[in-house]
Amino acid sequence: MRAPTAQRTLRPRSAPAAAAPASGSPAARRAPLPRPTGRLLIVHANGKEYGRGAGGSKASNREFPFAAADYVAMRDSGVPYSGDPRKNKLIPLPRPTYTEFINRARAARMLDRLDFLYVPAEAPQPPPWRSFEPYERVVWCGVSFRRFARLEHHFFQPSFQARVFAVLCCALRQRTTLPSSTAALASLPTDLLHVILAASAGEGDSRRDGYDDMAAVESGCQHLFLPAPGSAGVREALFDGVFGL
């Protein structure tokens, strides 16, 4: 005998349940951040030489159309240099120090607003604060810059910066409203006052246990302390966030 067949029904078949989006899929990714409108500076500590005649054992570092002496002169000049390979022919591509940022700047259509600055790993202190004024964002790349956490006020916590700002406002008011003989803060030289305020910071005022996270990137703060290119996997999302991608 033939086995009984299932009774047909006119009810529509239920649609299969939608699969949850994978963690790396576009549906699960965060919304892009606003793209920078100003200039962006990448501070790196890559002391390798690139170009003809470059030192070191890696032969591929010498396979560039420019001379290593020209590249080193640009890198060691102490001033920012353009990250736009259309204008700057001394950029060694592909190398992670440059490629990871240049590719993102190209995608964000801001190649003409990308600069790099070399700070040696053994530098005793960071560049002068005024040198960062032209930049909307400054990205410090790599572990070697952690030692700057206690040296410059832009690495202090916002709460400490607010206290310092209040003291500086008081000093300015004393200079303009009180006689010099009674104005304690105003009688101090400006540089000395800055040193005293920086030295007053406690451990919690300037402590940096790790790199900045996505919350810091989203905050829009000018200075960011991020992993070096080619290192921690978390850097991909952080770098994308910096460029609004």
CSV table of C-alpha atoms in Angstrom, one decimal:
chain,number,residue,atom,x,y,z
A,1,MET,CA,0.0,0.0,0.0
A,2,ARG,CA,1.1,3.6,-0.7
A,3,ALA,CA,2.1,5.5,2.5
A,4,PRO,CA,-0.4,8.3,3.2
A,5,THR,CA,0.7,11.7,2.0
A,6,ALA,CA,0.7,14.8,4.2
A,7,GLN,CA,-2.5,16.8,3.8
A,8,ARG,CA,-2.0,20.0,1.7
A,9,THR,CA,-2.9,23.3,3.1
A,10,LEU,CA,-3.5,26.7,1.6
A,11,ARG,CA,-1.8,28.5,4.5
A,12,PRO,CA,1.4,30.4,3.4
A,13,ARG,CA,4.6,28.9,4.4
A,14,SER,CA,6.4,30.7,7.2
A,15,ALA,CA,9.4,32.7,6.2
A,16,PRO,CA,12.7,31.4,7.6
A,17,ALA,CA,14.0,33.3,10.6
A,18,ALA,CA,16.5,36.0,9.8
A,19,ALA,CA,20.0,35.2,10.8
A,20,ALA,CA,21.6,37.5,13.3
A,21,PRO,CA,24.2,39.8,11.7
A,22,ALA,CA,27.7,38.7,12.2
A,23,SER,CA,29.8,41.0,14.4
A,24,GLY,CA,31.9,42.2,11.5
A,25,SER,CA,29.0,42.7,9.0
A,26,PRO,CA,27.9,46.1,7.9
A,27,ALA,CA,24.6,45.7,9.8
A,28,ALA,CA,26.5,45.2,13.1
A,29,ARG,CA,29.0,48.0,12.6
A,30,ARG,CA,28.7,51.4,14.3
A,31,ALA,CA,27.5,54.4,12.4
A,32,PRO,CA,30.3,56.4,10.9
A,33,LEU,CA,31.5,59.4,12.9
A,34,PRO,CA,31.6,62.9,11.4
A,35,ARG,CA,34.5,63.3,9.1
A,36,PRO,CA,37.2,65.8,10.1
A,37,THR,CA,37.0,69.2,8.4
A,38,GLY,CA,40.4,70.4,9.5
A,39,ARG,CA,44.0,69.1,9.2
A,40,LEU,CA,45.1,65.8,10.8
A,41,LEU,CA,48.6,65.1,12.2
A,42,ILE,CA,50.0,61.6,12.7
A,43,VAL,CA,52.9,61.4,15.1
A,44,HIS,CA,55.1,58.3,14.7
A,45,ALA,CA,58.4,56.9,16.0
A,46,ASN,CA,59.4,54.8,13.0
A,47,GLY,CA,63.1,55.5,12.7
A,48,LYS,CA,63.8,53.1,9.8
A,49,GLU,CA,65.4,54.4,6.7
A,50,TYR,CA,63.8,54.1,3.2
A,51,GLY,CA,65.2,54.7,-0.2
A,52,ARG,CA,68.4,54.1,-2.2
A,53,GLY,CA,71.3,53.6,0.2
A,54,ALA,CA,69.1,53.0,3.3
A,55,GLY,CA,70.7,51.2,6.2
A,56,GLY,CA,69.4,48.0,7.7
A,57,SER,CA,69.2,44.4,6.6
A,58,LYS,CA,65.8,44.7,4.8
A,59,ALA,CA,66.5,45.0,1.1
A,60,SER,CA,63.0,46.1,0.2
A,61,ASN,CA,63.5,49.3,2.2
A,62,ARG,CA,66.0,50.3,-0.4
A,63,GLU,CA,63.6,49.7,-3.4
A,64,PHE,CA,62.3,53.2,-3.7
A,65,PRO,CA,62.9,55.8,-6.4
A,66,PHE,CA,64.2,58.4,-3.9
A,67,ALA,CA,67.5,58.5,-1.9
A,68,ALA,CA,67.4,57.5,1.7
A,69,ALA,CA,69.3,60.7,2.6
A,70,ASP,CA,66.4,62.8,1.2
A,71,TYR,CA,63.8,60.8,3.1
A,72,VAL,CA,65.8,61.0,6.4
A,73,ALA,CA,66.3,64.7,6.0
A,74,MET,CA,62.6,65.2,5.6
A,75,ARG,CA,61.7,62.9,8.5
A,76,ASP,CA,64.2,64.3,10.9
A,77,SER,CA,63.5,68.0,10.1
A,78,GLY,CA,61.4,68.3,13.2
A,79,VAL,CA,58.5,69.8,11.3
A,80,PRO,CA,55.3,68.1,9.9
A,81,TYR,CA,55.5,66.8,6.3
A,82,SER,CA,52.7,66.2,3.8
A,83,GLY,CA,51.1,62.7,3.7
A,84,ASP,CA,49.7,63.3,0.2
A,85,PRO,CA,51.7,61.0,-2.1
A,86,ARG,CA,50.6,63.1,-5.0
A,87,LYS,CA,52.6,66.0,-3.7
A,88,ASN,CA,55.2,64.3,-1.5
A,89,LYS,CA,57.2,61.9,-3.5
A,90,LEU,CA,59.3,60.8,-0.5
A,91,ILE,CA,56.5,58.8,1.1
A,92,PRO,CA,57.6,55.1,1.2
A,93,LEU,CA,54.5,53.1,0.1
A,94,PRO,CA,53.5,50.5,1.0
A,95,ARG,CA,54.7,50.7,4.6
A,96,PRO,CA,52.2,50.5,7.6
A,97,THR,CA,53.4,53.7,9.2
A,98,TYR,CA,52.0,55.6,6.2
A,99,THR,CA,49.7,53.3,4.3
A,100,GLU,CA,47.1,52.7,7.0
A,101,PHE,CA,46.5,56.4,7.3
A,102,ILE,CA,46.9,57.4,3.6
A,103,ASN,CA,44.4,54.8,2.5
A,104,ARG,CA,41.9,56.1,5.1
A,105,ALA,CA,42.6,59.7,4.2
A,106,ARG,CA,42.0,58.9,0.5
A,107,ALA,CA,38.7,57.3,1.4
A,108,ALA,CA,37.7,60.3,3.5
A,109,ARG,CA,38.8,62.7,0.7
A,110,MET,CA,41.2,64.5,2.9
A,111,LEU,CA,44.7,63.5,1.5
A,112,ASP,CA,45.6,67.2,1.2
A,113,ARG,CA,44.9,67.7,4.9
A,114,LEU,CA,47.0,64.8,6.2
A,115,ASP,CA,50.5,65.4,7.7
A,116,PHE,CA,53.1,63.2,9.5
A,117,LEU,CA,55.6,64.1,12.2
A,118,TYR,CA,58.5,62.0,13.4
A,119,VAL,CA,59.4,62.0,17.1
A,120,PRO,CA,62.2,59.7,18.0
A,121,ALA,CA,61.5,57.0,20.5
A,122,GLU,CA,64.2,58.4,22.8
A,123,ALA,CA,63.0,62.0,22.6
A,124,PRO,CA,63.0,63.5,26.2
A,125,GLN,CA,59.8,65.5,25.6
A,126,PRO,CA,57.2,66.1,22.9
A,127,PRO,CA,57.2,69.0,20.5
A,128,PRO,CA,56.1,72.4,21.6
A,129,TRP,CA,52.3,72.8,22.3
A,130,ARG,CA,51.9,75.6,19.8
A,131,SER,CA,53.0,73.4,16.9
A,132,PHE,CA,49.7,71.5,17.2
A,133,GLU,CA,47.5,74.5,16.9
A,134,PRO,CA,46.9,74.1,13.1
A,135,TYR,CA,45.4,70.6,13.6
A,136,GLU,CA,41.9,69.4,14.3
A,137,ARG,CA,43.3,66.1,15.6
A,138,VAL,CA,46.7,64.8,16.6
A,139,VAL,CA,47.1,61.0,16.7
A,140,TRP,CA,50.1,59.7,18.7
A,141,CYS,CA,50.9,56.2,17.4
A,142,GLY,CA,52.6,53.6,19.5
A,143,VAL,CA,53.7,52.6,23.0
A,144,SER,CA,56.9,54.8,22.9
A,145,PHE,CA,54.8,57.9,23.6
A,146,ARG,CA,53.4,56.7,26.9
A,147,ARG,CA,56.3,58.4,28.7
A,148,PHE,CA,54.9,61.8,27.7
A,149,ALA,CA,51.8,61.2,29.8
A,150,ARG,CA,53.3,63.2,32.8
A,151,LEU,CA,55.2,65.8,30.8
A,152,GLU,CA,52.7,67.8,28.8
A,153,HIS,CA,49.4,69.2,29.9
A,154,HIS,CA,47.5,67.9,26.9
A,155,PHE,CA,47.8,64.4,28.3
A,156,PHE,CA,46.3,65.4,31.7
A,157,GLN,CA,42.8,64.3,32.5
A,158,PRO,CA,40.0,66.8,31.7
A,159,SER,CA,39.3,67.4,35.4
A,160,PHE,CA,42.8,68.4,36.1
A,161,GLN,CA,42.9,70.7,33.0
A,162,ALA,CA,39.8,72.4,34.4
A,163,ARG,CA,41.5,73.1,37.7
A,164,VAL,CA,44.5,74.5,36.0
A,165,PHE,CA,42.4,76.7,33.8
A,166,ALA,CA,40.7,78.1,36.9
A,167,VAL,CA,44.0,78.9,38.5
A,168,LEU,CA,45.3,80.6,35.3
A,169,CYS,CA,42.1,82.7,35.1
A,170,CYS,CA,42.7,83.8,38.7
A,171,ALA,CA,46.3,84.7,37.9
A,172,LEU,CA,45.2,86.7,34.9
A,173,ARG,CA,42.6,88.6,36.9
A,174,GLN,CA,45.1,89.4,39.6
A,175,ARG,CA,47.5,90.9,37.0
A,176,THR,CA,44.8,93.2,35.8
A,177,THR,CA,43.0,94.2,39.0
A,178,LEU,CA,45.4,94.0,42.0
A,179,PRO,CA,48.7,95.7,42.8
A,180,SER,CA,51.7,93.6,42.1
A,181,SER,CA,52.7,93.6,45.8
A,182,THR,CA,49.5,91.8,46.8
A,183,ALA,CA,48.9,89.5,43.8
A,184,ALA,CA,50.6,86.2,44.8
A,185,LEU,CA,49.8,84.3,41.6
A,186,ALA,CA,50.4,87.3,39.3
A,187,SER,CA,53.9,87.8,40.8
A,188,LEU,CA,55.1,84.4,39.5
A,189,PRO,CA,56.6,84.2,36.0
A,190,THR,CA,54.3,82.5,33.6
A,191,ASP,CA,56.7,79.6,32.9
A,192,LEU,CA,57.2,79.0,36.6
A,193,LEU,CA,53.5,79.0,37.2
A,194,HIS,CA,53.0,76.4,34.5
A,195,VAL,CA,55.7,74.2,36.0
A,196,ILE,CA,54.2,74.4,39.5
A,197,LEU,CA,50.8,73.5,38.2
A,198,ALA,CA,52.1,70.5,36.2
A,199,ALA,CA,54.0,69.3,39.3
A,200,SER,CA,50.9,69.5,41.4
A,201,ALA,CA,49.2,66.7,39.3
A,202,GLY,CA,48.6,63.5,41.2
A,203,GLU,CA,48.8,60.0,39.8
A,204,GLY,CA,45.1,59.9,38.8
A,205,ASP,CA,45.4,63.3,37.0
A,206,SER,CA,47.7,62.1,34.2
A,207,ARG,CA,47.7,58.3,34.4
A,208,ARG,CA,47.4,56.4,31.1
A,209,ASP,CA,47.2,52.7,31.5
A,210,GLY,CA,46.5,52.0,27.9
A,211,TYR,CA,45.4,53.4,24.6
A,212,ASP,CA,42.4,55.7,24.1
A,213,ASP,CA,39.2,53.8,23.3
A,214,MET,CA,36.4,54.5,20.8
A,215,ALA,CA,34.7,56.8,23.4
A,216,ALA,CA,37.8,59.1,23.3
A,217,VAL,CA,37.7,59.0,19.5
A,218,GLU,CA,34.0,59.9,19.5
A,219,SER,CA,34.5,62.7,22.0
A,220,GLY,CA,36.3,64.9,19.4
A,221,CYS,CA,39.3,65.6,21.6
A,222,GLN,CA,42.3,67.0,19.8
A,223,HIS,CA,44.9,64.5,21.0
A,224,LEU,CA,44.5,60.7,20.7
A,225,PHE,CA,46.9,58.1,22.0
A,226,LEU,CA,46.4,55.0,19.7
A,227,PRO,CA,48.2,51.8,18.8
A,228,ALA,CA,50.9,51.9,16.2
A,229,PRO,CA,50.0,50.8,12.7
A,230,GLY,CA,50.4,47.0,12.2
A,231,SER,CA,50.0,46.3,15.9
A,232,ALA,CA,46.8,45.6,17.9
A,233,GLY,CA,43.8,44.5,16.0
A,234,VAL,CA,41.5,47.0,17.7
A,235,ARG,CA,43.4,49.7,15.8
A,236,GLU,CA,41.3,49.2,12.7
A,237,ALA,CA,38.0,50.5,14.2
A,238,LEU,CA,39.9,53.3,16.0
A,239,PHE,CA,41.6,54.5,12.9
A,240,ASP,CA,38.4,54.3,10.9
A,241,GLY,CA,36.7,56.4,13.6
A,242,VAL,CA,39.4,59.1,13.4
A,243,PHE,CA,38.7,59.6,9.7
A,244,GLY,CA,34.9,59.3,10.0
A,245,LEU,CA,34.7,56.0,8.1
